[in-house]
Coordinates of C-alpha atoms in Angstrom, one line a residue:
X98 CA 84.0 16.8 -116.4
X99 CA 86.3 15.1 -113.8
X100 CA 86.9 18.0 -111.2
X101 CA 82.9 19.6 -111.7
X102 CA 82.1 15.8 -110.3
X103 CA 85.0 15.5 -107.5
X104 CA 84.0 18.6 -106.5
X105 CA 80.1 18.0 -106.7
X106 CA 81.3 14.7 -104.3
X107 CA 82.5 16.6 -101.7
X108 CA 80.5 19.1 -101.8
X109 CA 77.1 16.4 -101.7
X110 CA 79.7 14.5 -98.6
X111 CA 79.8 18.5 -96.7
X112 CA 75.9 18.8 -97.5
X113 CA 75.4 15.4 -95.7
X114 CA 77.7 15.9 -92.8
X115 CA 76.2 18.9 -91.9
X116 CA 72.6 17.2 -91.9
X117 CA 73.7 14.5 -89.7
X118 CA 74.9 17.6 -87.7
X119 CA 72.0 19.4 -87.4
X120 CA 70.0 16.5 -86.7
X121 CA 72.1 15.1 -84.1
X122 CA 72.2 18.7 -82.6
X123 CA 68.3 18.9 -82.7
X124 CA 67.8 15.5 -81.5
X125 CA 70.0 16.5 -78.5
X126 CA 68.4 19.7 -78.1
X127 CA 65.2 18.3 -78.2
X128 CA 66.0 15.9 -74.8
X129 CA 66.2 18.1 -71.8
X130 CA 62.2 19.4 -72.8
X131 CA 61.0 15.6 -72.5
X132 CA 62.9 15.3 -69.2
X133 CA 61.6 17.6 -68.4
X134 CA 57.9 17.0 -69.4
X135 CA 58.7 14.0 -67.0
X136 CA 59.5 15.8 -64.0
X137 CA 56.8 18.0 -64.4
X138 CA 54.0 14.9 -64.6
X139 CA 55.7 13.2 -61.5
X140 CA 55.4 16.6 -59.6
X141 CA 51.9 16.6 -60.6
X142 CA 51.2 13.0 -59.7
X143 CA 53.2 13.7 -56.1
X144 CA 50.5 16.4 -55.6
X145 CA 47.2 14.5 -56.1
X146 CA 48.5 11.9 -54.0
X147 CA 48.9 14.2 -51.2
X148 CA 45.2 16.1 -52.0
X149 CA 43.8 12.4 -51.8
X150 CA 45.4 11.9 -48.2
X151 CA 44.2 14.9 -46.9
X152 CA 41.1 14.8 -48.2
X153 CA 41.1 10.9 -46.5
X154 CA 42.3 12.4 -43.1
X155 CA 39.3 15.4 -43.3
X156 CA 36.9 13.0 -43.8
X157 CA 38.1 10.8 -41.3
X158 CA 38.3 14.1 -38.9
X159 CA 34.5 14.8 -40.0
X160 CA 33.5 11.2 -38.6
X161 CA 35.6 11.5 -35.3
X162 CA 33.8 15.3 -34.8
X163 CA 30.1 13.6 -35.4
X164 CA 30.5 10.6 -32.9
X165 CA 31.9 13.6 -30.4
X166 CA 28.7 15.7 -31.3
X167 CA 26.5 12.4 -30.8
X168 CA 28.5 12.0 -27.2
X169 CA 28.1 15.4 -26.0
X170 CA 24.0 15.3 -27.5
X171 CA 23.7 12.0 -25.1
X172 CA 25.5 13.8 -22.5
X173 CA 23.4 17.2 -22.6
X174 CA 20.1 14.5 -22.4
X175 CA 21.4 12.8 -19.4
X176 CA 21.8 16.9 -17.3
X177 CA 18.5 17.7 -18.5
X178 CA 16.6 14.2 -17.3
X179 CA 18.7 15.0 -13.9
X180 CA 17.8 19.0 -13.7
X181 CA 14.3 17.8 -14.1
X182 CA 14.2 14.6 -11.6
X183 CA 16.0 17.6 -9.6
X184 CA 13.2 20.5 -9.8
X185 CA 10.6 17.5 -9.3
X186 CA 12.5 16.4 -6.0
X187 CA 12.3 20.0 -4.8
X188 CA 9.0 20.7 -5.7
X189 CA 7.9 17.2 -3.9
X190 CA 10.1 18.6 -0.8
X191 CA 8.7 22.2 -0.7
X192 CA 5.1 20.6 -0.1
X193 CA 3.3 19.7 3.1
X194 CA 4.6 16.6 4.0
X195 CA 1.5 13.8 3.8
X196 CA 0.5 11.8 6.6
X197 CA 2.4 8.3 6.7
X198 CA -0.9 6.9 7.1
X199 CA -2.1 7.4 3.4
X200 CA 0.7 4.7 2.7
X201 CA -0.7 2.0 4.9
X202 CA -4.2 1.0 2.7
X203 CA -4.1 0.8 -1.1
X204 CA -7.8 0.5 -1.6
X205 CA -8.2 4.1 -0.6
X206 CA -7.3 6.4 -3.7
X207 CA -5.3 9.3 -2.6
X208 CA -6.4 12.8 -3.1
X209 CA -5.1 14.8 -5.9
X210 CA -1.6 15.8 -5.2
X211 CA -1.2 20.1 -5.9
X212 CA 2.3 20.2 -8.5
X213 CA 4.2 23.3 -7.6
X214 CA 5.3 25.1 -10.9
X215 CA 8.9 25.5 -10.0
X216 CA 11.5 27.8 -13.0
X217 CA 13.9 25.4 -14.5
X218 CA 17.6 25.7 -13.5
X219 CA 19.2 26.5 -17.0
X220 CA 21.3 23.3 -18.0
X221 CA 24.9 23.7 -17.9
X222 CA 26.7 23.9 -21.8
X223 CA 27.7 20.7 -23.1
X224 CA 30.8 21.9 -23.4
X225 CA 31.6 21.1 -19.7
X226 CA 29.0 19.1 -18.2
X227 CA 28.5 18.2 -14.7
X228 CA 29.5 14.5 -13.9
X229 CA 26.8 11.9 -14.1
X230 CA 25.1 10.4 -10.4
X231 CA 25.0 6.9 -12.7
X232 CA 27.3 5.3 -15.3
X233 CA 26.2 7.3 -19.0
X234 CA 23.6 5.3 -20.9
X235 CA 22.1 3.9 -17.6
X236 CA 18.6 4.4 -17.6
X237 CA 17.3 5.6 -14.2
X238 CA 15.7 3.3 -11.2
X239 CA 12.1 3.3 -11.3
X240 CA 10.5 3.9 -7.5
X241 CA 8.9 0.9 -6.3
X242 CA 5.4 0.8 -5.7
X243 CA 5.1 1.6 -1.5
X244 CA 4.1 -1.8 0.6
X245 CA 0.4 -2.1 1.5
X246 CA -1.0 -3.1 4.5
X247 CA -5.2 -3.9 4.7
X248 CA -5.2 -6.5 7.0
X249 CA -5.4 -4.2 10.2
X250 CA -8.4 -5.1 12.7
X251 CA -11.3 -3.0 12.3
X252 CA -11.4 0.8 13.4
X253 CA -7.6 1.1 13.1
X254 CA -8.0 0.9 9.1
X255 CA -6.5 4.2 6.8
X256 CA -8.3 7.2 7.4
X257 CA -10.7 8.2 4.3
X258 CA -9.6 10.9 1.7
X259 CA -12.0 14.3 1.7
X260 CA -14.6 13.4 -0.4
X261 CA -14.5 9.8 -0.7
X262 CA -16.3 7.3 0.8
X263 CA -15.4 3.8 1.4
X264 CA -18.2 0.6 1.1
X265 CA -17.7 -2.2 3.3
X266 CA -19.8 -5.3 3.1
X267 CA -18.9 -8.2 5.0
X268 CA -20.4 -11.4 6.8
X269 CA -19.5 -12.0 10.3
X270 CA -19.7 -15.2 12.4
X271 CA -20.0 -15.3 16.1
X272 CA -19.6 -18.9 17.6
X273 CA -19.9 -18.7 21.8
X274 CA -20.1 -21.8 24.1
X275 CA -21.3 -21.6 27.9
X276 CA -21.3 -23.8 30.6
X277 CA -22.6 -23.0 34.1
X278 CA -22.5 -25.4 37.0
X279 CA -25.5 -24.1 40.1
X280 CA -25.7 -26.1 43.3
X281 CA -28.9 -25.6 45.8
X282 CA -28.0 -27.3 49.4
X283 CA -26.3 -28.1 52.0
X284 CA -22.7 -29.3 52.1
X285 CA -22.1 -31.8 55.1
X286 CA -18.5 -32.2 54.6
X287 CA -16.7 -32.0 51.3
X288 CA -17.7 -34.8 48.8
X289 CA -20.9 -35.0 50.9
X290 CA -23.6 -32.7 49.4
X291 CA -27.2 -32.6 49.9
X292 CA -29.5 -30.8 47.7
X293 CA -30.2 -30.0 44.1
X294 CA -27.2 -29.8 41.5
X295 CA -28.3 -28.2 37.9
X296 CA -25.8 -28.1 35.0
X297 CA -26.9 -25.8 31.7
X298 CA -24.7 -25.3 28.6
X299 CA -25.5 -22.6 26.1
X300 CA -24.3 -22.5 22.6
X301 CA -25.0 -19.5 20.8
X302 CA -24.0 -18.8 17.1
X303 CA -24.5 -15.6 15.5
X304 CA -24.7 -14.4 12.0
X305 CA -24.5 -11.1 10.6
X306 CA -24.5 -9.2 7.3
X307 CA -23.3 -5.5 8.1
X308 CA -22.6 -3.0 5.3
X309 CA -20.3 -0.1 7.1
X310 CA -19.7 3.3 5.0
X311 CA -17.2 5.4 6.0
X312 CA -17.1 9.2 4.0
X313 CA -13.7 11.2 4.5
X314 CA -14.8 14.9 5.5
X315 CA -11.0 16.1 5.6
X316 CA -7.9 14.5 4.9
X317 CA -7.9 13.4 9.1
X318 CA -11.2 13.7 9.8
X319 CA -14.0 11.0 9.1
X320 CA -17.4 9.6 9.7
X321 CA -18.5 6.5 10.1
X322 CA -22.7 4.7 9.6
X323 CA -22.5 0.7 10.0
X324 CA -25.9 -1.4 10.1
X325 CA -26.0 -5.0 11.4
X326 CA -28.5 -7.5 10.0
X327 CA -28.9 -10.2 12.6
X328 CA -30.0 -14.4 12.4
X329 CA -29.0 -15.7 15.7
X330 CA -29.6 -19.4 17.0
X331 CA -29.8 -20.3 20.8
X332 CA -29.3 -23.9 22.0
X333 CA -29.6 -24.6 25.8
X334 CA -29.3 -27.5 27.5
X335 CA -30.0 -28.1 31.4
X336 CA -29.5 -31.2 33.1
X337 CA -31.2 -31.0 36.8
X338 CA -30.3 -33.8 39.5
X339 CA -32.1 -33.9 43.2
X340 CA -33.2 -36.3 45.7
X341 CA -36.2 -37.1 43.7
X342 CA -33.8 -37.9 40.3
X343 CA -32.8 -36.1 37.9
X344 CA -34.1 -34.3 34.6
X345 CA -32.6 -33.0 31.1
X346 CA -34.3 -30.0 28.8
X347 CA -33.3 -29.1 25.6
X348 CA -33.8 -25.9 24.2
X349 CA -34.1 -24.5 21.0
X350 CA -34.9 -20.7 20.3
X351 CA -33.7 -18.6 17.3
X352 CA -34.0 -14.8 16.3
X353 CA -33.1 -12.5 12.8
X354 CA -33.9 -8.7 12.3
X355 CA -31.9 -5.2 12.7
X356 CA -29.2 -5.1 14.5
X357 CA -27.7 -2.3 16.9
X358 CA -26.8 0.9 14.7
X359 CA -23.7 2.4 15.2
X360 CA -22.5 5.9 14.3
X361 CA -19.0 7.1 14.5
X362 CA -16.2 9.1 13.6
X363 CA -12.5 9.2 13.7
X364 CA -9.7 12.1 13.6
X365 CA -6.2 12.0 12.8
X366 CA -4.2 14.0 15.6
X367 CA -0.7 14.7 13.9
X368 CA 0.7 13.8 10.9
X369 CA 3.5 11.2 11.3
X370 CA 7.0 13.3 10.5
X371 CA 10.2 13.4 11.9
X372 CA 9.5 9.6 12.6
X373 CA 6.7 9.9 14.9
X374 CA 3.7 7.7 15.7
X375 CA 0.4 8.2 14.4
X376 CA -2.1 9.0 16.6
X377 CA -5.4 8.6 15.7
X378 CA -9.1 9.5 18.3
X379 CA -12.2 7.5 17.7
X380 CA -15.3 8.5 19.0
X381 CA -18.2 5.7 18.1
X382 CA -22.4 5.7 19.5
X383 CA -24.1 1.8 19.8
X384 CA -28.1 2.6 19.7
X385 CA -29.9 0.5 20.8
X386 CA -31.7 -0.6 17.4
X387 CA -31.4 -4.2 18.2
X388 CA -34.3 -6.1 20.3
X389 CA -32.5 -6.1 24.0
X390 CA -32.9 -9.2 26.4
X391 CA -35.6 -7.0 28.1
X392 CA -37.7 -6.9 25.0
X393 CA -37.6 -10.5 24.0
X394 CA -41.0 -12.9 24.0
X395 CA -41.0 -14.9 27.6
X396 CA -43.9 -17.3 29.0
X397 CA -45.1 -17.3 32.0
X398 CA -42.4 -18.5 33.8
X399 CA -39.8 -15.8 32.8
X400 CA -38.0 -18.2 30.0
X401 CA -37.0 -16.7 26.6
X402 CA -38.8 -17.9 23.4
X403 CA -36.5 -15.9 21.2
X404 CA -33.1 -14.0 21.6
X405 CA -32.0 -10.8 22.1
X406 CA -30.4 -9.0 18.4
X407 CA -29.3 -6.3 20.2
X408 CA -27.9 -4.8 23.4
X409 CA -30.7 -3.0 25.0
X410 CA -28.7 0.1 25.9
X411 CA -27.3 3.0 24.9
X412 CA -23.4 2.9 24.2
X413 CA -20.6 5.1 24.1
X414 CA -16.9 4.3 23.3
X415 CA -14.1 6.7 23.3
X416 CA -10.4 6.2 22.7
X417 CA -7.3 6.3 20.8
X418 CA -5.0 4.4 18.5
X419 CA -1.4 4.6 17.6
X420 CA 0.1 3.4 14.2
X421 CA 4.1 3.4 13.8
X422 CA 5.1 2.9 10.6
X423 CA 8.0 1.3 10.0
X424 CA 8.3 -0.4 6.3
X425 CA 7.0 -3.0 5.3
X426 CA 5.5 -3.3 8.8
X427 CA 3.0 -1.0 11.0
X428 CA 3.1 -1.7 14.5
X429 CA -0.2 -0.8 16.1
X430 CA -1.7 0.0 19.6
X431 CA -5.4 1.1 20.9
X432 CA -7.2 1.8 24.2
X433 CA -10.5 2.5 24.5
X434 CA -13.8 2.8 26.7
X435 CA -16.9 1.7 26.7
X436 CA -19.9 3.3 28.4
X437 CA -23.6 2.3 28.6
X438 CA -25.9 4.2 29.7
X439 CA -28.2 2.7 32.8
X440 CA -31.9 2.2 32.4
X441 CA -35.1 1.6 34.0
X442 CA -36.9 -1.8 33.2
X443 CA -40.0 -1.3 35.1
X444 CA -40.9 -4.7 34.1
X445 CA -42.0 -8.3 35.9
X446 CA -40.2 -10.8 34.8
X447 CA -41.1 -14.6 35.9
X448 CA -42.5 -12.8 39.0
X449 CA -39.5 -10.7 40.3
X450 CA -39.7 -7.1 39.5
X451 CA -36.5 -5.4 37.5
X452 CA -36.0 -2.2 38.4
X453 CA -32.7 0.1 37.5
X454 CA -30.0 -1.9 35.4
X455 CA -26.5 -0.4 35.1
X456 CA -24.8 -2.3 32.6
X457 CA -21.3 -3.5 32.7
X458 CA -18.7 -1.0 31.3
X459 CA -15.6 -2.1 29.8
X460 CA -11.8 -1.2 29.0
X461 CA -10.3 -2.9 25.7
X462 CA -6.7 -2.7 25.0
X463 CA -5.3 -4.1 21.3
X464 CA -1.6 -4.4 20.3
X465 CA 0.0 -6.2 17.4
X466 CA 1.7 -5.6 13.9
X467 CA 0.3 -5.8 10.3
X468 CA 3.1 -6.8 7.7
X469 CA 3.0 -6.1 3.9
X470 CA 4.1 -9.8 1.8
X471 CA 3.6 -7.8 -1.7
X472 CA 2.3 -4.3 -3.2
X473 CA -1.2 -7.2 -3.1
X474 CA -0.6 -9.5 0.4
X475 CA -0.6 -8.7 3.9
X476 CA -1.5 -10.2 7.4
X477 CA -1.5 -9.0 10.9
X478 CA -1.4 -11.0 14.4
X479 CA -2.5 -9.1 17.6
X480 CA -4.2 -9.6 20.8
X481 CA -6.9 -7.6 22.6
X482 CA -7.9 -7.6 26.2
X483 CA -11.1 -6.5 27.8
X484 CA -11.6 -5.7 31.3
X485 CA -15.5 -5.9 31.8
X486 CA -17.1 -4.3 35.1
X487 CA -20.0 -5.8 37.0
X488 CA -22.9 -5.2 36.2
X489 CA -25.5 -3.5 38.9
X490 CA -29.4 -4.5 38.4
X491 CA -32.3 -4.1 41.3
X492 CA -34.5 -7.0 41.5
X493 CA -37.4 -6.3 43.7
X494 CA -35.6 -3.7 45.2
X495 CA -32.8 -5.1 46.1
X496 CA -29.5 -4.3 44.6
X497 CA -28.2 -7.4 42.7
X498 CA -24.2 -7.1 41.1
X499 CA -22.7 -9.4 39.1
X500 CA -19.1 -10.6 38.7
X501 CA -16.2 -8.8 36.4
X502 CA -15.1 -10.6 32.8
X503 CA -11.7 -11.2 31.4
X504 CA -12.3 -11.3 27.8
X505 CA -8.8 -11.9 25.9
X506 CA -8.2 -12.7 21.8
X507 CA -6.0 -13.4 19.7
X508 CA -6.4 -12.3 16.4
X509 CA -5.5 -13.3 12.7
X510 CA -6.1 -11.3 9.3
X511 CA -5.0 -11.2 6.1
X512 CA -6.0 -9.7 2.8
X513 CA -5.4 -9.2 -1.1
X514 CA -6.1 -6.3 -3.0
X515 CA -8.4 -7.7 -5.9
X516 CA -8.3 -4.4 -8.0
X517 CA -6.5 -0.6 -7.5
X518 CA -9.9 0.0 -5.3
X519 CA -11.0 -3.5 -3.9
X520 CA -10.0 -5.9 -1.5
X521 CA -10.7 -9.0 0.0
X522 CA -10.2 -9.1 3.7
X523 CA -10.5 -12.2 6.4
X524 CA -10.2 -11.5 10.0
X525 CA -10.6 -14.0 13.0
X526 CA -10.6 -14.0 16.5
X527 CA -10.0 -16.5 18.6
X528 CA -10.9 -16.9 22.0
X529 CA -7.8 -17.4 25.0
X530 CA -10.2 -17.1 28.2
X531 CA -12.9 -18.6 29.8
X532 CA -15.2 -15.8 29.0
X533 CA -14.4 -15.0 25.8
X534 CA -16.0 -16.5 22.6
X535 CA -15.0 -19.6 21.2
X536 CA -14.2 -17.8 17.4
X537 CA -14.9 -14.8 15.8
X538 CA -15.0 -14.4 11.9
X539 CA -15.1 -11.3 9.8
X540 CA -14.9 -11.7 5.4
X541 CA -15.1 -8.2 4.0
X542 CA -14.6 -6.6 1.3
X543 CA -14.0 -3.0 1.4
X544 CA -14.3 -0.6 -2.1
X545 CA -13.6 2.9 -2.3
X546 CA -14.9 5.5 -4.6

């Protein structure tokens, strides 16, 4: 019994030891697998981090690519706008140059422009854009509206475009004073006179309502019709001083009605290209529709009882004007000759037989400038001078001739554009010579249609 128990105890110990060894071996064998699993997880985590970094980098690159595409699109839009502008400029250059005179008066609507179709020029590829003429993103500057000058004197305005007409109603006022001293007698010594002295003062005011119509036959030729309605009053004071004493007489006469109708035409000779001045030829006819000085009512002594409303003679006028556009001003000058046809009056006035009358002809010269302050307001300054030849009249078969006259006036005008096709103009003339009227004023409202 003791031997069996001892063996059994030894055997049991062996079994325990063997089990412990087996457990330790299994534990030792299991440790490399666990370490291997841990190393694999670390590698997977590292690969995952790298993938996330690559995705972030790809997203950043995609955003940068979109920004570059937007910049390229903007460059392409600018290049396309410049290409269209270049095509437009080439088209305008290929068209015939419009007369510079058409930029003077904005009340005249410009004729419809004929725009030629140009073949589009292919735009450069976005990858190789041409360098823009201005910084990227800067809007092109708007084209400034040309300055306009509407205040030029009558007869120097812009020509009316073809198939258009301009209606210009106006109010005109003229004020003139004439002083005359007549001595009939004998001069014994200077300062001692024996005879009669007559002094007279003539003060005349003339109001006129005028309707002026201009029609453009072509872009370089226009016709004009001018119809005035006149109201005139004349106040004369006569002082007579002689051996029998002195006497003063005042005379007031007036009249109203149709004045002299004018027909005219103007033709623009050149277009002002290559910095040349613009030359305009003009012709005008003055019809004797108004009551003339030999057709008014008179008393038995030949003293007038009404005033003349017209010249009483058929007149012809011809000449030319020159305009030089130097923005924002226009220099102008004109020369005209006025010829009035002689007429046989064949009347007896105040006991004197009046035969043929050869009225005064004249040469007129005008010069000055107009200045545009802005697109709506302009003014002008100028000087006009007329040399009036003597008038020849046959009285009782005797040839009588008057003296020549020098008529000089300073002119000032201003104009304001009320609407695109209408302006309000005011022109003034002031006499600077003894034979000139004191003042001449025109208020007009030209309107284009």
